[in-house]
XYZ file of C-alpha atoms in Angstrom:
398
model
C 17.206 23.544 -16.253
C 20.352 25.645 -16.128
C 20.901 26.478 -12.462
C 18.773 23.777 -10.998
C 20.279 20.966 -9.082
C 18.859 17.670 -7.018
C 19.911 17.418 -4.049
C 18.792 15.622 -0.649
C 16.961 17.059 1.750
C 18.048 17.547 5.449
C 17.743 19.449 8.183
C 18.130 22.622 7.871
C 15.380 22.166 4.625
C 12.967 21.307 6.907
C 10.569 24.614 7.327
C 11.126 24.624 3.691
C 10.091 21.561 2.828
C 6.611 21.320 5.280
C 5.694 24.885 3.013
C 5.697 23.412 -0.245
C 3.728 20.542 0.888
C 1.484 22.745 3.394
C 1.062 24.354 -1.060
C 0.602 21.319 -2.310
C -2.384 19.691 -0.004
C -3.165 21.992 2.223
C -2.158 24.055 5.935
C -1.156 21.868 8.178
C -3.275 22.021 11.360
C -1.286 24.209 14.161
C 1.547 25.817 11.064
C 4.370 23.862 10.160
C 5.481 21.766 12.805
C 9.513 22.948 14.478
C 11.890 21.439 12.724
C 13.179 18.707 15.099
C 16.919 18.535 16.106
C 17.373 15.880 12.737
C 15.926 15.427 9.915
C 14.654 14.023 7.183
C 13.417 10.734 11.065
C 15.385 7.156 10.031
C 13.103 5.676 6.559
C 12.301 8.948 5.025
C 14.186 9.620 2.310
C 13.793 13.431 0.889
C 14.794 14.504 -2.567
C 14.570 18.079 -4.096
C 15.131 20.481 -7.189
C 16.959 23.680 -5.923
C 16.967 26.172 -7.466
C 20.010 28.654 -5.440
C 17.851 28.430 -1.920
C 14.354 27.848 -3.523
C 13.009 24.316 -3.632
C 10.796 23.820 -6.962
C 10.171 20.769 -6.319
C 10.640 16.952 -3.895
C 9.830 13.927 -3.342
C 9.840 11.202 -0.251
C 10.430 7.698 -0.462
C 10.062 5.251 2.787
C 11.079 2.149 3.258
C 8.761 -0.364 3.405
C 8.302 -4.338 3.437
C 4.896 -5.303 1.389
C 3.805 -8.701 1.411
C 3.791 -10.783 -2.104
C 3.654 -14.251 -2.557
C 3.532 -15.312 0.929
C 7.109 -13.378 1.661
C 8.279 -9.516 2.809
C 9.407 -7.499 -0.390
C 10.845 -4.931 0.279
C 8.817 -1.453 -1.024
C 9.824 2.026 -1.401
C 6.880 4.322 -0.972
C 6.427 7.358 -2.934
C 4.698 10.099 -1.241
C 4.749 13.955 -0.449
C 5.222 14.977 -3.588
C 4.951 18.387 -4.424
C 5.743 21.034 -7.196
C 5.734 24.991 -6.522
C 2.670 26.767 -8.131
C 4.791 28.560 -10.588
C 7.154 25.200 -12.351
C 4.547 23.261 -12.571
C 4.586 21.347 -16.535
C 8.416 21.911 -16.505
C 9.214 18.073 -15.904
C 10.988 18.787 -12.879
C 9.581 15.480 -11.365
C 11.993 13.014 -13.955
C 14.576 14.384 -12.626
C 13.155 14.057 -9.052
C 12.515 10.051 -9.641
C 15.502 9.590 -11.199
C 17.311 10.297 -8.258
C 14.614 8.873 -5.498
C 14.408 5.262 -7.493
C 18.580 5.005 -7.684
C 18.243 6.117 -3.462
C 15.610 3.196 -2.779
C 17.905 0.705 -5.559
C 21.039 1.744 -3.486
C 18.599 -0.110 -0.586
C 17.431 -2.650 -1.733
C 13.849 -1.450 -2.548
C 12.476 -4.145 -5.023
C 9.140 -2.559 -5.469
C 7.837 1.060 -5.499
C 3.923 1.682 -4.172
C 1.906 5.362 -4.286
C -1.689 6.542 -3.543
C -2.090 8.756 -6.317
C -4.807 12.360 -7.485
C -2.798 12.296 -11.238
C -2.589 9.171 -12.996
C -1.027 10.298 -15.914
C 1.594 11.414 -14.188
C 2.952 8.354 -13.228
C 1.857 5.895 -15.828
C 4.427 8.078 -17.798
C 6.908 6.794 -15.305
C 5.711 3.040 -15.393
C 3.208 2.853 -12.004
C -0.444 1.075 -13.313
C -3.187 1.205 -11.005
C -3.599 -2.174 -8.928
C -5.960 -1.974 -6.117
C -6.912 0.935 -2.849
C -8.967 1.205 -0.519
C -12.731 2.695 -0.088
C -13.851 4.268 3.735
C -17.739 3.407 3.639
C -20.344 4.487 5.760
C -23.046 2.480 7.236
C -26.506 2.684 9.734
C -25.312 1.327 12.268
C -28.002 -0.461 13.592
C -27.113 -2.119 10.047
C -24.336 -4.579 12.425
C -27.190 -5.404 14.821
C -28.121 -7.255 12.068
C -25.206 -8.957 11.287
C -25.885 -13.335 11.881
C -24.340 -13.987 15.714
C -21.022 -15.415 16.471
C -20.119 -18.604 18.425
C -17.260 -19.535 19.998
C -16.066 -15.929 20.735
C -15.080 -14.190 23.449
C -14.380 -10.854 23.510
C -12.267 -8.366 24.891
C -10.599 -4.935 25.296
C -7.423 -5.114 25.141
C -4.374 -3.473 27.107
C -0.678 -2.201 26.849
C 0.518 -5.973 26.070
C -1.662 -7.524 24.186
C 0.188 -5.268 21.351
C 2.414 -8.164 19.824
C -0.589 -10.240 19.673
C -2.793 -7.343 17.177
C 0.248 -7.797 15.360
C -0.077 -10.924 14.645
C -3.710 -11.020 14.093
C -2.184 -8.773 11.700
C 0.588 -10.142 10.002
C -1.910 -13.738 9.823
C -3.509 -11.801 7.724
C -1.841 -9.727 5.551
C 0.783 -12.470 4.764
C -2.075 -13.872 2.684
C -2.918 -11.432 0.472
C -0.252 -9.598 -2.134
C -0.276 -5.675 -1.527
C -0.063 -4.748 2.259
C 2.789 -3.468 4.361
C 4.038 -5.228 6.782
C 3.934 -2.522 9.567
C 7.510 -2.910 10.850
C 10.514 -0.893 10.887
C 11.326 2.085 10.860
C 8.661 3.799 8.954
C 6.112 2.387 12.055
C 7.906 3.525 14.993
C 6.326 3.590 18.485
C 6.389 -0.121 18.928
C 3.958 -2.901 18.814
C 0.949 -1.330 21.458
C 0.971 1.920 19.358
C -2.116 0.806 18.349
C -3.459 1.105 21.659
C -2.376 3.637 22.696
C -4.384 5.682 19.161
C -7.677 4.611 19.772
C -10.063 4.762 21.547
C -10.163 1.564 21.984
C -8.883 -2.130 20.211
C -11.468 -4.413 20.898
C -10.293 -8.420 20.644
C -11.919 -11.922 19.283
C -10.903 -15.185 21.571
C -11.645 -18.231 20.244
C -12.466 -20.951 23.170
C -8.682 -21.563 23.474
C -8.542 -17.641 23.962
C -6.285 -17.174 21.003
C -6.353 -13.462 19.625
C -8.139 -14.181 15.925
C -9.137 -10.752 15.556
C -9.485 -7.012 16.305
C -11.511 -4.159 15.619
C -9.407 -0.539 16.394
C -11.846 2.477 16.914
C -11.891 5.852 17.868
C -15.364 7.209 19.914
C -16.114 10.249 18.375
C -17.623 13.100 19.921
C -21.835 13.342 19.857
C -24.610 10.289 20.952
C -27.315 11.061 18.659
C -28.097 10.461 14.489
C -24.779 12.486 14.304
C -22.056 10.595 15.420
C -20.186 8.666 14.476
C -17.274 5.448 15.126
C -14.034 5.278 13.551
C -13.155 2.203 12.850
C -8.907 1.817 11.591
C -8.804 -1.853 11.485
C -11.317 -5.395 11.492
C -8.984 -7.986 10.833
C -10.205 -11.576 11.833
C -8.484 -14.910 10.556
C -11.870 -16.380 11.178
C -15.511 -15.610 10.612
C -17.336 -15.760 13.328
C -14.637 -13.762 15.157
C -15.495 -10.776 12.411
C -19.380 -11.590 12.926
C -18.694 -10.908 16.403
C -16.496 -7.464 16.296
C -18.684 -6.354 13.541
C -21.924 -7.062 16.048
C -20.173 -5.550 18.935
C -19.650 -2.414 16.850
C -23.082 -2.165 16.287
C -24.040 -2.383 20.497
C -23.324 1.518 19.702
C -26.628 2.262 17.634
C -28.386 4.071 20.941
C -25.328 6.979 20.904
C -23.976 6.741 17.520
C -25.673 7.002 14.745
C -23.290 5.935 12.139
C -19.983 3.626 11.447
C -17.412 4.183 8.798
C -14.899 1.447 8.077
C -12.125 0.530 5.140
C -12.268 -2.187 3.725
C -9.857 -3.341 0.712
C -12.286 -4.756 -1.755
C -12.963 -7.192 -2.012
C -13.240 -7.527 1.946
C -14.871 -10.257 3.784
C -16.710 -7.386 5.714
C -18.178 -7.157 2.590
C -19.721 -10.676 2.867
C -20.165 -10.118 6.263
C -22.748 -7.505 6.567
C -26.485 -7.942 5.598
C -27.804 -6.524 2.389
C -26.100 -4.383 -0.229
C -22.395 -3.163 0.011
C -21.889 0.161 1.400
C -20.886 2.581 -0.781
C -17.791 3.618 -0.467
C -17.996 8.053 0.206
C -14.023 8.366 -0.250
C -12.176 6.370 -2.377
C -7.853 5.908 -2.118
C -6.523 4.387 -5.146
C -3.237 2.301 -5.672
C -0.196 2.169 -7.983
C 2.336 0.149 -8.278
C 5.656 0.395 -10.217
C 8.194 -3.046 -10.244
C 11.611 -1.211 -9.369
C 14.094 -4.838 -9.607
C 11.995 -7.643 -11.066
C 14.462 -10.074 -10.242
C 14.796 -8.902 -6.661
C 10.825 -8.713 -6.613
C 10.276 -11.997 -8.188
C 13.243 -14.400 -7.095
C 12.365 -14.382 -3.224
C 8.326 -14.830 -3.514
C 7.312 -18.219 -2.977
C 5.739 -20.552 -5.495
C 3.417 -23.511 -5.857
C 5.253 -26.993 -5.616
C 3.758 -28.124 -8.910
C 4.722 -25.517 -11.200
C 7.636 -26.274 -13.351
C 7.429 -23.726 -16.208
C 9.902 -20.770 -17.654
C 8.620 -18.051 -20.217
C 10.414 -15.518 -21.656
C 8.745 -11.773 -22.477
C 10.270 -8.072 -22.934
C 9.891 -5.163 -21.589
C 9.530 -2.128 -23.336
C 8.885 1.692 -22.646
C 10.587 1.860 -19.022
C 11.543 5.274 -18.551
C 14.747 5.617 -17.046
C 15.584 2.561 -19.146
C 16.577 0.215 -16.490
C 13.787 -2.309 -17.016
C 13.637 -2.930 -20.493
C 14.579 -5.501 -23.009
C 14.383 -9.414 -22.370
C 13.564 -11.379 -19.854
C 12.942 -15.056 -18.198
C 11.478 -16.953 -15.154
C 12.031 -19.979 -14.872
C 9.941 -21.702 -11.783
C 10.449 -25.317 -10.472
C 10.210 -27.041 -6.297
C 8.983 -23.742 -5.508
C 11.881 -21.209 -6.167
C 12.214 -19.174 -8.759
C 15.551 -17.388 -10.758
C 14.940 -14.035 -13.041
C 17.704 -13.565 -15.329
C 18.086 -11.063 -18.562
C 17.687 -12.828 -21.767
C 18.144 -12.425 -25.859
C 16.088 -13.984 -28.831
C 12.689 -13.442 -26.734
C 9.675 -14.196 -28.963
C 6.647 -13.985 -26.244
C 4.527 -11.826 -25.173
C 5.599 -7.448 -24.740
C 5.302 -5.670 -21.578
C 4.859 -1.954 -20.350
C 6.572 -1.525 -17.241
C 3.557 -0.782 -15.742
C 1.556 -3.524 -17.577
C 4.542 -5.700 -15.899
C 3.800 -4.308 -12.718
C -0.251 -5.254 -12.642
C 1.097 -8.563 -13.769
C 2.929 -8.873 -10.608
C 0.227 -7.791 -8.568
C -1.520 -10.730 -9.369
C -4.121 -8.227 -10.169
C -5.063 -8.833 -14.127
C -3.318 -11.625 -16.166
C -2.615 -11.036 -19.929
C -5.281 -11.614 -22.252
C -7.012 -9.165 -19.694
C -3.642 -6.121 -20.351
C -3.650 -7.117 -24.040
C -7.489 -5.377 -23.725
C -5.744 -3.022 -21.803
C -3.373 -2.309 -24.894
C -0.116 -3.444 -21.955
C 1.132 -6.531 -23.270
C 1.500 -7.388 -27.257
C 2.536 -9.953 -29.065
C 3.580 -13.326 -28.011
C 1.270 -15.958 -28.369
C -2.505 -15.399 -26.519
C -2.382 -19.320 -26.160
C 0.252 -19.016 -24.525
C -0.354 -16.668 -21.762
C -2.000 -18.725 -18.988
C 1.938 -19.667 -18.783
C 3.298 -16.934 -17.316
C -0.671 -15.882 -15.034
C 1.020 -19.027 -13.456
C 4.110 -17.473 -12.218
C 2.019 -14.437 -10.695
C -1.591 -15.798 -9.945
C -1.860 -14.632 -6.496
C -5.053 -14.320 -3.159
C -5.991 -10.938 -4.290
C -4.748 -7.444 -3.265
C -5.202 -5.493 -0.782
C -4.296 -2.652 1.088
C -4.849 -1.556 4.839
C -2.936 1.766 5.195
C -2.361 5.060 3.895
C 1.355 7.510 3.803
């Protein structure tokens, strides 16, 4: 509208940005923090719509990398989306996302992800649901029934163990699609930050004294049935390590009534627990959108035996960047992705492409959801083979 300007926010806009965030997401403990000498910090890029000095809406973009196909893919994490109450419903977000995506592409970002509270807003601009994580609570006593582990020794992490902890995380994350790498400017504080931020981090070591798992945990107040242990990560590269860490948490049964865990399902922890998987008490659904198809596809690792060339069309991109015909050719473990004409294959929405890229669903399922049409359904497996993956998981809330 006339008089409105979309621009990047700087240090002078700190209080306005936090004030609008407070309006959208609730009050900050202790009030709005004082502005640092430089804001936004490295790795965070905020764009806003202004009418004069009034901030009407804003979108935060964070620089991340996520694991897909065994490699680190540059990822634009969207957060802090807020519109002032008096200006909602006026389509301010399209111009903001146009500006944020332009910044993302300038910085080489290939995909964008976000946690959402209103799916329809983001589906209209190409995001689609690909996963999430659940917070579950279960009686601490339940963990005493986990089968015993063999060949595992536990010890408390100490300063200097951060690199070994991150190595376990990276070994787990690199085998999935979706987890953030936990590196770069959006994860400041050094390798030992996980130790500094928890009551304890317990390590699981194998018979060669190699760290093969860990659990980070926060001990709340109290020592009765109402007391709770909050677990940040429980990750391991062997089943015995998983069981040993769960049994360690079970030793708190006499002084804490429940344990809270964050699980990205299907999660190996569910399979290690006795009885039925615990129900979620919180859910954090996660969406993904492909920004730059070639940059998202070509770096990934592919099975050496896969030799294929697939053609398809993308339609309905609000921003017009992805619409049109495409060809992906895979041979000798590498891929080439390029524009194509005269395509007679399937047509996908941007959301359908994003789900396929994440390895969450194949074309036959996307057809049932209305996210893919056309082409020969008998050949759906050809495109599925390009994106088949180990499962989609996330661990970090931003």
